[in-house]
Coordinates of C-alpha atoms in Angstrom, one line a residue:
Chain A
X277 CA 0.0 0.0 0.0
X278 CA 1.2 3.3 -1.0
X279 CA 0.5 6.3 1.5
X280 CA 1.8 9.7 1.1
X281 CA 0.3 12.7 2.9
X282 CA -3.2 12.4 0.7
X283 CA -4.0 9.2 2.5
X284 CA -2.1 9.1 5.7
X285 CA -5.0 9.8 8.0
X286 CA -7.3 7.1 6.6
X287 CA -4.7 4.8 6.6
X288 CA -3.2 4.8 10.5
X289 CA -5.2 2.8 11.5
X290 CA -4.7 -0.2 9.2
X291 CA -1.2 0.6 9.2
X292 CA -1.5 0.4 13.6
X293 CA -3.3 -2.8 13.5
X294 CA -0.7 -4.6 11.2
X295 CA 2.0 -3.4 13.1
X296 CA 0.4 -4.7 16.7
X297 CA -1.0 -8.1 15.3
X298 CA 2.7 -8.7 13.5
X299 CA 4.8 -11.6 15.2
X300 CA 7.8 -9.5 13.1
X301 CA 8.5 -6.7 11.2
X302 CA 10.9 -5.7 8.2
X303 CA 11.6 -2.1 7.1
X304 CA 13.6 -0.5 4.4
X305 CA 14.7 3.2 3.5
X306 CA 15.5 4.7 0.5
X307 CA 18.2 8.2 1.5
X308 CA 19.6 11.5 -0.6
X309 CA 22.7 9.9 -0.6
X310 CA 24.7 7.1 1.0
X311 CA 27.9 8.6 2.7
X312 CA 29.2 12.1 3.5
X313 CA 32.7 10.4 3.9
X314 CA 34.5 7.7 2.7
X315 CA 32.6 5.4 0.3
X316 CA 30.9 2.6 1.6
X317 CA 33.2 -0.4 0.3
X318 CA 36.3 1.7 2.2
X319 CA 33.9 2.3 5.8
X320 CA 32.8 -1.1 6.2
X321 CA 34.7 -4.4 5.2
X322 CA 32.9 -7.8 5.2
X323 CA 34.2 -9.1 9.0
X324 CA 31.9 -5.9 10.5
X325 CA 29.8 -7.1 13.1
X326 CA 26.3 -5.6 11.5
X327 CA 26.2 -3.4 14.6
X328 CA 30.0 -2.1 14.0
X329 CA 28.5 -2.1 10.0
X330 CA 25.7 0.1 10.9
X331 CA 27.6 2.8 13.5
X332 CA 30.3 2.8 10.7
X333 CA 27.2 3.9 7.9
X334 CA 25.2 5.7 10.4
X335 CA 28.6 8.2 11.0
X336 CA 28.6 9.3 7.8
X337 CA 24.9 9.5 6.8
X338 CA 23.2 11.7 9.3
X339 CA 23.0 14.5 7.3
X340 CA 20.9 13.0 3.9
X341 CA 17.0 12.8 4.3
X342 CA 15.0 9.6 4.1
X343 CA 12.8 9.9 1.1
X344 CA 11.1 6.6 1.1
X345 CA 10.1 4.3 4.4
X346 CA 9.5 0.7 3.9
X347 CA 7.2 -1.7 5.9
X348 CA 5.9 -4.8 5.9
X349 CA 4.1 -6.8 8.5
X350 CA 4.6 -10.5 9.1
X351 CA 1.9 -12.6 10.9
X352 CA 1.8 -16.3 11.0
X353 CA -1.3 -17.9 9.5
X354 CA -1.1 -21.5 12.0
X355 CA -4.0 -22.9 9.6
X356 CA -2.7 -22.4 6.2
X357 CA 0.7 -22.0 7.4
X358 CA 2.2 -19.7 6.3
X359 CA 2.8 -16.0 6.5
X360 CA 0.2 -13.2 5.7
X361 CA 2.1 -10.0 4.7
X362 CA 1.1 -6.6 4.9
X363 CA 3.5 -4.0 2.9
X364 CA 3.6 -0.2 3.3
X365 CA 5.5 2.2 1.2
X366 CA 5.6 5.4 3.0
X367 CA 6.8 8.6 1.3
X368 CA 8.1 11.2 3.3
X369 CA 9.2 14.5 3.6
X370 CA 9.5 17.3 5.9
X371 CA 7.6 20.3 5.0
X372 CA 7.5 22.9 7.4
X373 CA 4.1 23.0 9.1
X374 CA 4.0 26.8 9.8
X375 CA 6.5 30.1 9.4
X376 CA 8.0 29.3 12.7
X377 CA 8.6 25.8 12.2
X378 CA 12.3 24.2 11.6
X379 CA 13.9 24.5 7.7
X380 CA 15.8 21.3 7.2
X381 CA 18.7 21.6 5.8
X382 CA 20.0 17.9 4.1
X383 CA 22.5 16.8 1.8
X384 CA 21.8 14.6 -1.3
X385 CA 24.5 12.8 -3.3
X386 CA 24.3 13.2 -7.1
X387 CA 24.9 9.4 -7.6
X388 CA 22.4 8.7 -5.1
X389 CA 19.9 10.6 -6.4
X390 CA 20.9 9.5 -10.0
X391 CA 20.3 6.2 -9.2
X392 CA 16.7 6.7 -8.0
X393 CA 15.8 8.4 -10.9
X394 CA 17.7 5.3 -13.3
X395 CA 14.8 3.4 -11.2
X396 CA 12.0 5.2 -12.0
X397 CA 11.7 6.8 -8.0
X398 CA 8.9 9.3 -8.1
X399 CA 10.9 12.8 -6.9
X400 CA 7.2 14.8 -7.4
X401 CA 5.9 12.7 -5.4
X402 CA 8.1 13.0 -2.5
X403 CA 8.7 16.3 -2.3
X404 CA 5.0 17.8 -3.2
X405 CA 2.8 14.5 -1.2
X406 CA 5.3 13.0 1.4
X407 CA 3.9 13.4 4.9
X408 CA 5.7 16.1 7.2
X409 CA 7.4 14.3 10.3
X410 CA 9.3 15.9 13.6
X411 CA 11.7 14.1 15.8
X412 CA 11.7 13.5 19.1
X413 CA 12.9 17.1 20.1
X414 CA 11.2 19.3 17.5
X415 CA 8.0 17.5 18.9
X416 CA 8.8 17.8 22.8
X417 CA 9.0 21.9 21.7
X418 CA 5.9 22.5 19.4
X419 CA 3.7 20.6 22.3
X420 CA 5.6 22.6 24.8
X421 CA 5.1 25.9 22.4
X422 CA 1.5 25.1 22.2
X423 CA 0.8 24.2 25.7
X424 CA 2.5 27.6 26.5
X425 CA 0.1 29.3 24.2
X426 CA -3.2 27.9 25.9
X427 CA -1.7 29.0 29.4
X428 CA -1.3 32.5 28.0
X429 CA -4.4 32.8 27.2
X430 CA -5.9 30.9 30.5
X431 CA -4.1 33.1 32.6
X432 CA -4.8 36.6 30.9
X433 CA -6.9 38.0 33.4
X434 CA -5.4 40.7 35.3
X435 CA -2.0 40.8 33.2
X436 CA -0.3 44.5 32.5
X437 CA -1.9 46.2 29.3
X438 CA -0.9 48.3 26.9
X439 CA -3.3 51.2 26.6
X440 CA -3.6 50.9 23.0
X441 CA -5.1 47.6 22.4
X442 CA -7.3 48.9 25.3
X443 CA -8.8 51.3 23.7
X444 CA -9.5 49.0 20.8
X445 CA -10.7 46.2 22.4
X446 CA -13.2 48.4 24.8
X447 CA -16.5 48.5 22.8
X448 CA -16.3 45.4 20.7
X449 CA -19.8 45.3 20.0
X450 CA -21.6 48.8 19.3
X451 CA -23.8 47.0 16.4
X452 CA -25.5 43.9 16.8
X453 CA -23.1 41.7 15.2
X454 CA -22.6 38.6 16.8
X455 CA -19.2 38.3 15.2
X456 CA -16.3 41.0 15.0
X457 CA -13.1 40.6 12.5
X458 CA -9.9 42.9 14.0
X459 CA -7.7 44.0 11.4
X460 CA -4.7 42.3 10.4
X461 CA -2.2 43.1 13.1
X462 CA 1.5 41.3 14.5
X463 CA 1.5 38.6 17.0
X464 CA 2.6 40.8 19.3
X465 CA -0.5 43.1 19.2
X466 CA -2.6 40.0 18.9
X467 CA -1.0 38.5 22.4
X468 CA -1.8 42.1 23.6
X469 CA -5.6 41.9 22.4
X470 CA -6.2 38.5 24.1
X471 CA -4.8 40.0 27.5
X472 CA -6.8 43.2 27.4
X473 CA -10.4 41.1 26.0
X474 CA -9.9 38.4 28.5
X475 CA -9.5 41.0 31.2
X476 CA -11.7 43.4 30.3
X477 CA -14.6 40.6 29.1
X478 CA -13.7 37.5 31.0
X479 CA -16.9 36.0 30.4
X480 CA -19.6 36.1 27.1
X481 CA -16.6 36.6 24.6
X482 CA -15.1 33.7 22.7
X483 CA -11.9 35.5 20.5
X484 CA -10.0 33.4 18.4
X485 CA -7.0 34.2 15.6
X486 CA -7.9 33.8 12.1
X487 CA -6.0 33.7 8.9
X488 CA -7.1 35.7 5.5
X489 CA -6.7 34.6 2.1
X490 CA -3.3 36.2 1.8
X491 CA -2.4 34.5 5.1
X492 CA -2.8 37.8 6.8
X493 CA -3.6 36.6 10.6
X494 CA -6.5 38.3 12.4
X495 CA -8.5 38.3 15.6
X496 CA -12.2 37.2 15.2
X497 CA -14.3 37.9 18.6
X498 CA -17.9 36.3 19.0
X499 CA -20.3 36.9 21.9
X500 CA -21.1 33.6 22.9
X501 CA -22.9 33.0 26.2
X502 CA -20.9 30.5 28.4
X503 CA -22.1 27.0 27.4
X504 CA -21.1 28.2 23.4
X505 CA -17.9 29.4 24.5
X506 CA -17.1 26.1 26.4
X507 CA -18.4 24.7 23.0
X508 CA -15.7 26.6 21.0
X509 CA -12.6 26.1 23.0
X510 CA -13.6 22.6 23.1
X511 CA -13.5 22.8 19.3
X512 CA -10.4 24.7 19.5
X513 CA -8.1 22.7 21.2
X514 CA -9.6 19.8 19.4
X515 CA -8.2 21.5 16.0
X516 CA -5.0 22.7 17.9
X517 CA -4.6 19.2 19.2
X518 CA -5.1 17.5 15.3
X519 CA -2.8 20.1 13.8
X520 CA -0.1 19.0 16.1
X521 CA -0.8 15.6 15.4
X522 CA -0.1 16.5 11.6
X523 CA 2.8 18.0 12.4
X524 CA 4.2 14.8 14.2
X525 CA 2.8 13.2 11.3
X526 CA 5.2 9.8 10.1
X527 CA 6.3 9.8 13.2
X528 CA 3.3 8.3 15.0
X529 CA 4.6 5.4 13.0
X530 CA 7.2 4.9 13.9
X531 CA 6.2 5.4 17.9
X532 CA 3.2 2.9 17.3
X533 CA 6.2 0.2 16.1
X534 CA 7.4 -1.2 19.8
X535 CA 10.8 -1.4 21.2
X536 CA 12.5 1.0 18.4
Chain B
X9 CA 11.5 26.2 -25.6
X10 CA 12.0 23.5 -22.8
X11 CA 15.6 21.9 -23.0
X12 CA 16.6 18.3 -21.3
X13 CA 19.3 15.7 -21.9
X14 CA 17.1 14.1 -24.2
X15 CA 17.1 17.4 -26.9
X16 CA 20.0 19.3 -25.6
X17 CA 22.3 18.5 -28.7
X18 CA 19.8 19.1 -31.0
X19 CA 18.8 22.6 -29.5
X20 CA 22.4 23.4 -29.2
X21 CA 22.8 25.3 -32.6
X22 CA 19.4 27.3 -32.3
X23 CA 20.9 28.0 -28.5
X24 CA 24.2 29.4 -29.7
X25 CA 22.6 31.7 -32.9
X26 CA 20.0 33.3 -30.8
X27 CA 23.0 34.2 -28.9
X28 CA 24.9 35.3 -31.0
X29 CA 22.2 37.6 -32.8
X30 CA 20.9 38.9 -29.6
X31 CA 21.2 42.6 -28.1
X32 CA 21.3 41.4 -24.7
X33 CA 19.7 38.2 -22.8
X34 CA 18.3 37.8 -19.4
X35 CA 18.7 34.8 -16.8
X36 CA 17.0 33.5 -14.6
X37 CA 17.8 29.9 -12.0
X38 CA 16.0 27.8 -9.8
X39 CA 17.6 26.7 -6.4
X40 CA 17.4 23.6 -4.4
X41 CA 17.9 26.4 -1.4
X42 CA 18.4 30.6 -1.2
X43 CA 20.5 30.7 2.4
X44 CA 22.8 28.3 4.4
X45 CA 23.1 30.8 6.8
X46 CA 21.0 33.9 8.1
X47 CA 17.6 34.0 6.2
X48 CA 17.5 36.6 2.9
X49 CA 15.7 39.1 4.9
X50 CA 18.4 39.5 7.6
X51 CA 21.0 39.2 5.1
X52 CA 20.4 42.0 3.3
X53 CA 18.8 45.0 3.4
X54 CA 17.1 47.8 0.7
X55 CA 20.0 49.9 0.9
X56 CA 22.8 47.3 -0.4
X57 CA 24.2 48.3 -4.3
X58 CA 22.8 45.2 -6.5
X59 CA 26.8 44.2 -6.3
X60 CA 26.6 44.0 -2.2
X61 CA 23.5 42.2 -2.4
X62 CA 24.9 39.5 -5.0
X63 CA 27.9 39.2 -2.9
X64 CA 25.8 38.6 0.0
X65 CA 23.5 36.2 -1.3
X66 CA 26.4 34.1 -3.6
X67 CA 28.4 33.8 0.2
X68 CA 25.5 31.2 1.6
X69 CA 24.5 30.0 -1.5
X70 CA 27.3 28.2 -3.2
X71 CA 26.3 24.6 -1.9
X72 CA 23.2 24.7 -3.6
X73 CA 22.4 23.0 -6.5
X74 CA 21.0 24.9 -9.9
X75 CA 18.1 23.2 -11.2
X76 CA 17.1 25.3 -13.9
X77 CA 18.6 27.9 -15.9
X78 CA 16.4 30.1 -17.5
X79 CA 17.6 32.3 -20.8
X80 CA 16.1 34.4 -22.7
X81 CA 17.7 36.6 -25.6
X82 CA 16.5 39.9 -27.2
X83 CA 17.0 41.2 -30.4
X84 CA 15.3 44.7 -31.4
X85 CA 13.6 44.0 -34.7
X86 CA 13.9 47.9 -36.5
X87 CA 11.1 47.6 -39.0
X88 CA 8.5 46.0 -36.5
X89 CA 9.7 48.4 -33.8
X90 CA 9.7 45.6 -31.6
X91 CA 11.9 43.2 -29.5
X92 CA 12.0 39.3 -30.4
X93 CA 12.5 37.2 -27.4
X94 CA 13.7 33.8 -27.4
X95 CA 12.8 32.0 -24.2
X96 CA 15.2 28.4 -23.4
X97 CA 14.8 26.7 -20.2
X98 CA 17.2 24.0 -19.2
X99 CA 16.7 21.6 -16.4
X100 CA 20.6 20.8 -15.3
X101 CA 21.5 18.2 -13.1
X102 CA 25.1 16.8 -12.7
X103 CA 24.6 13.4 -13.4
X104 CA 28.0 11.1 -13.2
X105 CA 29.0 10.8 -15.9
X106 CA 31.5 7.7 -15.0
X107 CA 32.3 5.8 -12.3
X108 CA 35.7 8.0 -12.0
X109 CA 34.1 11.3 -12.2
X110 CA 33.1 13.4 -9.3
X111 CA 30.5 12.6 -7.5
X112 CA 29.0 16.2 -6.5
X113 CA 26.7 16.7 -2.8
X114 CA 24.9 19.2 -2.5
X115 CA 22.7 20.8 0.3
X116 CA 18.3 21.4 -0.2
X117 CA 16.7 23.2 2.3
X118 CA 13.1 22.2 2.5
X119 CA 11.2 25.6 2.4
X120 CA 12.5 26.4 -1.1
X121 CA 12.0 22.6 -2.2
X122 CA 8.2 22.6 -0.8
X123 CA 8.2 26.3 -2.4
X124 CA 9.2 24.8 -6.0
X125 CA 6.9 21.8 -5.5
X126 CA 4.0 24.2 -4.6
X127 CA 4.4 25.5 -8.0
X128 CA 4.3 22.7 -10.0
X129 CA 7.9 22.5 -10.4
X130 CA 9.0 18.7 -11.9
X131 CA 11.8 17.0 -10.0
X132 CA 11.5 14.0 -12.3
X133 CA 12.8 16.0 -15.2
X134 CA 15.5 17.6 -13.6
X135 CA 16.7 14.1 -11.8
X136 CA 16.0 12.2 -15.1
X137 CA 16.4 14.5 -17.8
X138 CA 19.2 17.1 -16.7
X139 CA 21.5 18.2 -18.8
X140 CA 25.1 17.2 -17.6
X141 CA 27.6 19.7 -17.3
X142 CA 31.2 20.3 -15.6
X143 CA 32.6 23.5 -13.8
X144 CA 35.9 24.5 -15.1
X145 CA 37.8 22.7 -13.1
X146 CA 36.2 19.6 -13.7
X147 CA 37.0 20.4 -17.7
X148 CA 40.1 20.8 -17.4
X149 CA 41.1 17.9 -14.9
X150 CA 38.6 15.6 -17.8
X151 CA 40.5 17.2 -20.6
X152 CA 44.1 16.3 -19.4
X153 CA 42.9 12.5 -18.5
X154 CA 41.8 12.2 -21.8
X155 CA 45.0 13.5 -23.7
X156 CA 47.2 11.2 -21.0
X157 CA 45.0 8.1 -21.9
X158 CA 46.2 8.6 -25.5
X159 CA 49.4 9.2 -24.9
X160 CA 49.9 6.4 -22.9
X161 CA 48.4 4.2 -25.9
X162 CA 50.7 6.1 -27.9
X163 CA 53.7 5.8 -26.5
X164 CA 52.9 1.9 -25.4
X165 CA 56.0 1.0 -27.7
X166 CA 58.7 -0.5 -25.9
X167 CA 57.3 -0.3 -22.4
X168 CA 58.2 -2.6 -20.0
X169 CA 56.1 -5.7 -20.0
X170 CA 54.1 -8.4 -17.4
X171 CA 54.9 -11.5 -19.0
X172 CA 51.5 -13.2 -18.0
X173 CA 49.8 -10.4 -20.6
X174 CA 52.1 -10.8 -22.8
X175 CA 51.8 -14.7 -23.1
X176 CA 48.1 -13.8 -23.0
X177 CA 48.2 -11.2 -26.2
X178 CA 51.1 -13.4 -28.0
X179 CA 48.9 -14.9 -30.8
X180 CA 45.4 -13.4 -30.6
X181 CA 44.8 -14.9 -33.8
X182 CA 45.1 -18.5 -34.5
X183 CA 41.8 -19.0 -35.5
X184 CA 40.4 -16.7 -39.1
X185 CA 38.6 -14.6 -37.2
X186 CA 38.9 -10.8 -37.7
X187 CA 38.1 -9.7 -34.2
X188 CA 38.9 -11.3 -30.6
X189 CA 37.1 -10.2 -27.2
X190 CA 39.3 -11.1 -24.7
X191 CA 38.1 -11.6 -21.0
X192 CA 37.1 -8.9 -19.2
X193 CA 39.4 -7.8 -16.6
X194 CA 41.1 -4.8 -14.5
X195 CA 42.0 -1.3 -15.5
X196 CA 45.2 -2.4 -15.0
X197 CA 45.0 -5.7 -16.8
X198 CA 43.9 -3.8 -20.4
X199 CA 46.7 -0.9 -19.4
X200 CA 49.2 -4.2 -19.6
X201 CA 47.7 -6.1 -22.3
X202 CA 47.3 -2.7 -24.0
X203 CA 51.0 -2.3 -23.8
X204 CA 52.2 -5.5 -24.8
X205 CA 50.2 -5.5 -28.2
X206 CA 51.6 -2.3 -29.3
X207 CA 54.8 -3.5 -28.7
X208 CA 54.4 -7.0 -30.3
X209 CA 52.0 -5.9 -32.9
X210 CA 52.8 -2.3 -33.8
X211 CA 51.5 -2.5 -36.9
X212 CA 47.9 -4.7 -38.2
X213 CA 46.1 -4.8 -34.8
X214 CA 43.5 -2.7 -33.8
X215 CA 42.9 -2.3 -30.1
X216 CA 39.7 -1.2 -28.2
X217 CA 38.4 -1.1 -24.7
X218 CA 34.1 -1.8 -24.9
X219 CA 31.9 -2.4 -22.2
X220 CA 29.6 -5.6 -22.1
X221 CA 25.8 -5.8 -21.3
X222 CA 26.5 -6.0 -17.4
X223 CA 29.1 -3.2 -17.7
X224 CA 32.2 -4.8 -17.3
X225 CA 34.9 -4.0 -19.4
X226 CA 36.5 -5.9 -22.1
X227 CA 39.4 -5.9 -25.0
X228 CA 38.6 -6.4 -27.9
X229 CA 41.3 -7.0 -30.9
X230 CA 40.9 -6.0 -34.5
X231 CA 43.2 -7.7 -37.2
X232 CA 42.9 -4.7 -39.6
X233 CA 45.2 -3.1 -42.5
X234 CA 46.8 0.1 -42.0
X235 CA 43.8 2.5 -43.7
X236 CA 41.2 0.5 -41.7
X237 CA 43.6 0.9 -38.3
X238 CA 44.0 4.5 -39.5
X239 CA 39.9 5.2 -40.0
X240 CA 39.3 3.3 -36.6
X241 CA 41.6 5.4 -34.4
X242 CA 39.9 8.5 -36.0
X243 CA 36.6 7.0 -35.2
X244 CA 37.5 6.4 -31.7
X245 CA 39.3 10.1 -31.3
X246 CA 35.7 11.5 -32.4
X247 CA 34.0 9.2 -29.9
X248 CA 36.0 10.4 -26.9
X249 CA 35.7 14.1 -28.0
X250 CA 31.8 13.7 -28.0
X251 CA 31.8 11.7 -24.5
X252 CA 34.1 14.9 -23.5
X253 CA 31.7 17.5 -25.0
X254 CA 28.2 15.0 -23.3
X255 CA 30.5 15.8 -20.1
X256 CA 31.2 19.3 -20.8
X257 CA 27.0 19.4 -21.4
X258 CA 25.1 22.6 -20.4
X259 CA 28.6 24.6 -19.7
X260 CA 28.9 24.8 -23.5
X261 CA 25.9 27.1 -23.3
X262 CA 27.4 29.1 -20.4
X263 CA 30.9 29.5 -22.4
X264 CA 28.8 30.6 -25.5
X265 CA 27.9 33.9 -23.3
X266 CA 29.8 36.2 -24.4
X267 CA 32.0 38.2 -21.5
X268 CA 30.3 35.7 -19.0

């Protein structure tokens, strides 16, 4: 089964339920390139241990990406015997999820890359469908980033203002509109806003940042009374918490596969 | 016009006269990255001279890889009042172009590649279908192997000699055929066997390095008269000078720029 970032979603969970029925797995992995160093045949000679074989080719390859991830299930039919297999061809690539999010930098090797091609790899594919991924670090910091972001706006009552954003955010409502967009402004002003709102209206207003067309990010506040706002940041977090899980993306594979 | 591998020797001649007839061209390149350092925006600022700026930029760019040169020349047509534009695009990749030749690495960064992808931009066709090409260097280092190749066939006469090749080569021709493939074997092998048949058959052999289906390399021996030997070598001169110039590939096109 092929997945890319079109058809990840839909396919966890029969890619979860292989990997927890399997009595074994195998993986593969095709790279940018093969080693930054010496070439293979002078790193590694033929009386390697494959651990001392694989420190040796890990050393030198740290810097090329993983294009291609290769898995496939093995489960033991006792009545027919024999194996039932389950293959997955995961493409993957690491496209930044947001403006603050890590660039990765990575190195390919012409002949690497020459030699996918000579096989007919799908480079399109890759880099415009594979599914966005963080490692174990990059993910500890977004949910700590976004945890961060909830408490700042939990704890906005009674937090210094700055008298602008005070002035703006005093009458929200002089019409009847339920719903009020603010104008474009920085994230600064916008962290500013949710303060002076949440201090000045901490109950009946639900505000929330939206993003125009031209990616243009703007506060929308709604007068909600207090089960609808519970409603809404229910639905918030909900969405906060999903985009997060995208972000991890591939990698809730990979933690889903035991003892790796 | 769109320009690959596949039609790049073809194009080359339109290439060079719309050139040459043109009042002044315009480039343009595609990037597997824009900074390895500092992002674009704190590099430079609005008041850099366009020389600082290029300076700038070139600094953290130089392990990026062109994918795609972009041309287009402009002549002023007097009696239409009008310029004519001649637009080429070349997707350049260095592909290997023999297991000695260098094998170049080069660094993406994944905002620009997601940024190229977003566009539409075909990675197959540069990885596949890129035009070769070597940096001066390279050309110069490819040009002198060449010439020292021939000379050492040249001057094979009365070189010292392993006697196993030289038993090997003594009578390639007991039988009436008019060619022999010997076995294949080692660089140095041929360089040996290369050496000895010059010396014990200076004249009426003609001597040939070819590859067979699984790539390995091979002698093969030509009994021929001294016209035929004569058109051969020629033959063979003009075969290396157009694996030289397939090397050389898209710099051809850059060396055709005049004050470039």
């Amino acid at each position: 089964m092929e997945v890319t970032r079109t058809n990840f979603k839909e396919s966890l969970s029969d890619v979860y339920s292989a990997i927890e029925e399997a009595d074994f797995l195998a993986i593969d992995g095709e790279f940018s390139g093969i080693s930054d160093g010496p070439s293979v045949s002078a790193l590694t000679n033929g009386l390697d241990t494959p651990e001392e074989r694989y420190v040796k080719l890990k050393k030198h390859s740290m810097d090329f990406l993983l294009f291609q991830f290769g898995l496939c299930t093995f489960k033991y039919d006792q009545e027919k015997s024999k194996y039932i297999t389950k293959p997955f061809n995961f493409y993957v690539f690491p496209k930044p999820f947001s403006r603050t999010s890590p660039d990765i930098k990575f190195i390919c090797q012409s002949s690497s890359i020459d030699f996918l091609a000579c096989q007919g790899f799908d480079f399109n594919k890759v880099f415009g469908h594979g599914i966005p991924y963080l490692n174990q670090e990059q993910e500890v910091q977004l949910r700590e980033q976004t945890e961060e972001r909830r408490n700042q706006h939990a704890n906005g009552l009674g937090t210094p203002l700055h008298q602008q954003s005070c002035r703006k955010g005093r009458k929200p409502f002089s019409s009847n509109k339920e719903t009020l967009d603010l104008e474009p402004c920085s994230g600064f002003q916008r962290k500013l806003i949710y303060q002076t709102l949440s201090w000045k209206f901490p109950k009946g207003l639900h505000v929330e940042t939206m993003e125009t067309e031209k990616k243009e990010r703007f506060i929308q506040v709604s007068k909600v009374d207090e089960e609808e706002r519970k409603r809404r940041e229910q639905q918030k977090l909900e969405r906060e918490q999903e985009e997060l899980n995208d972000a991890v993306g591939f990698s809730r594979v990979i933690h889903a596969i035991p003892n790796l």
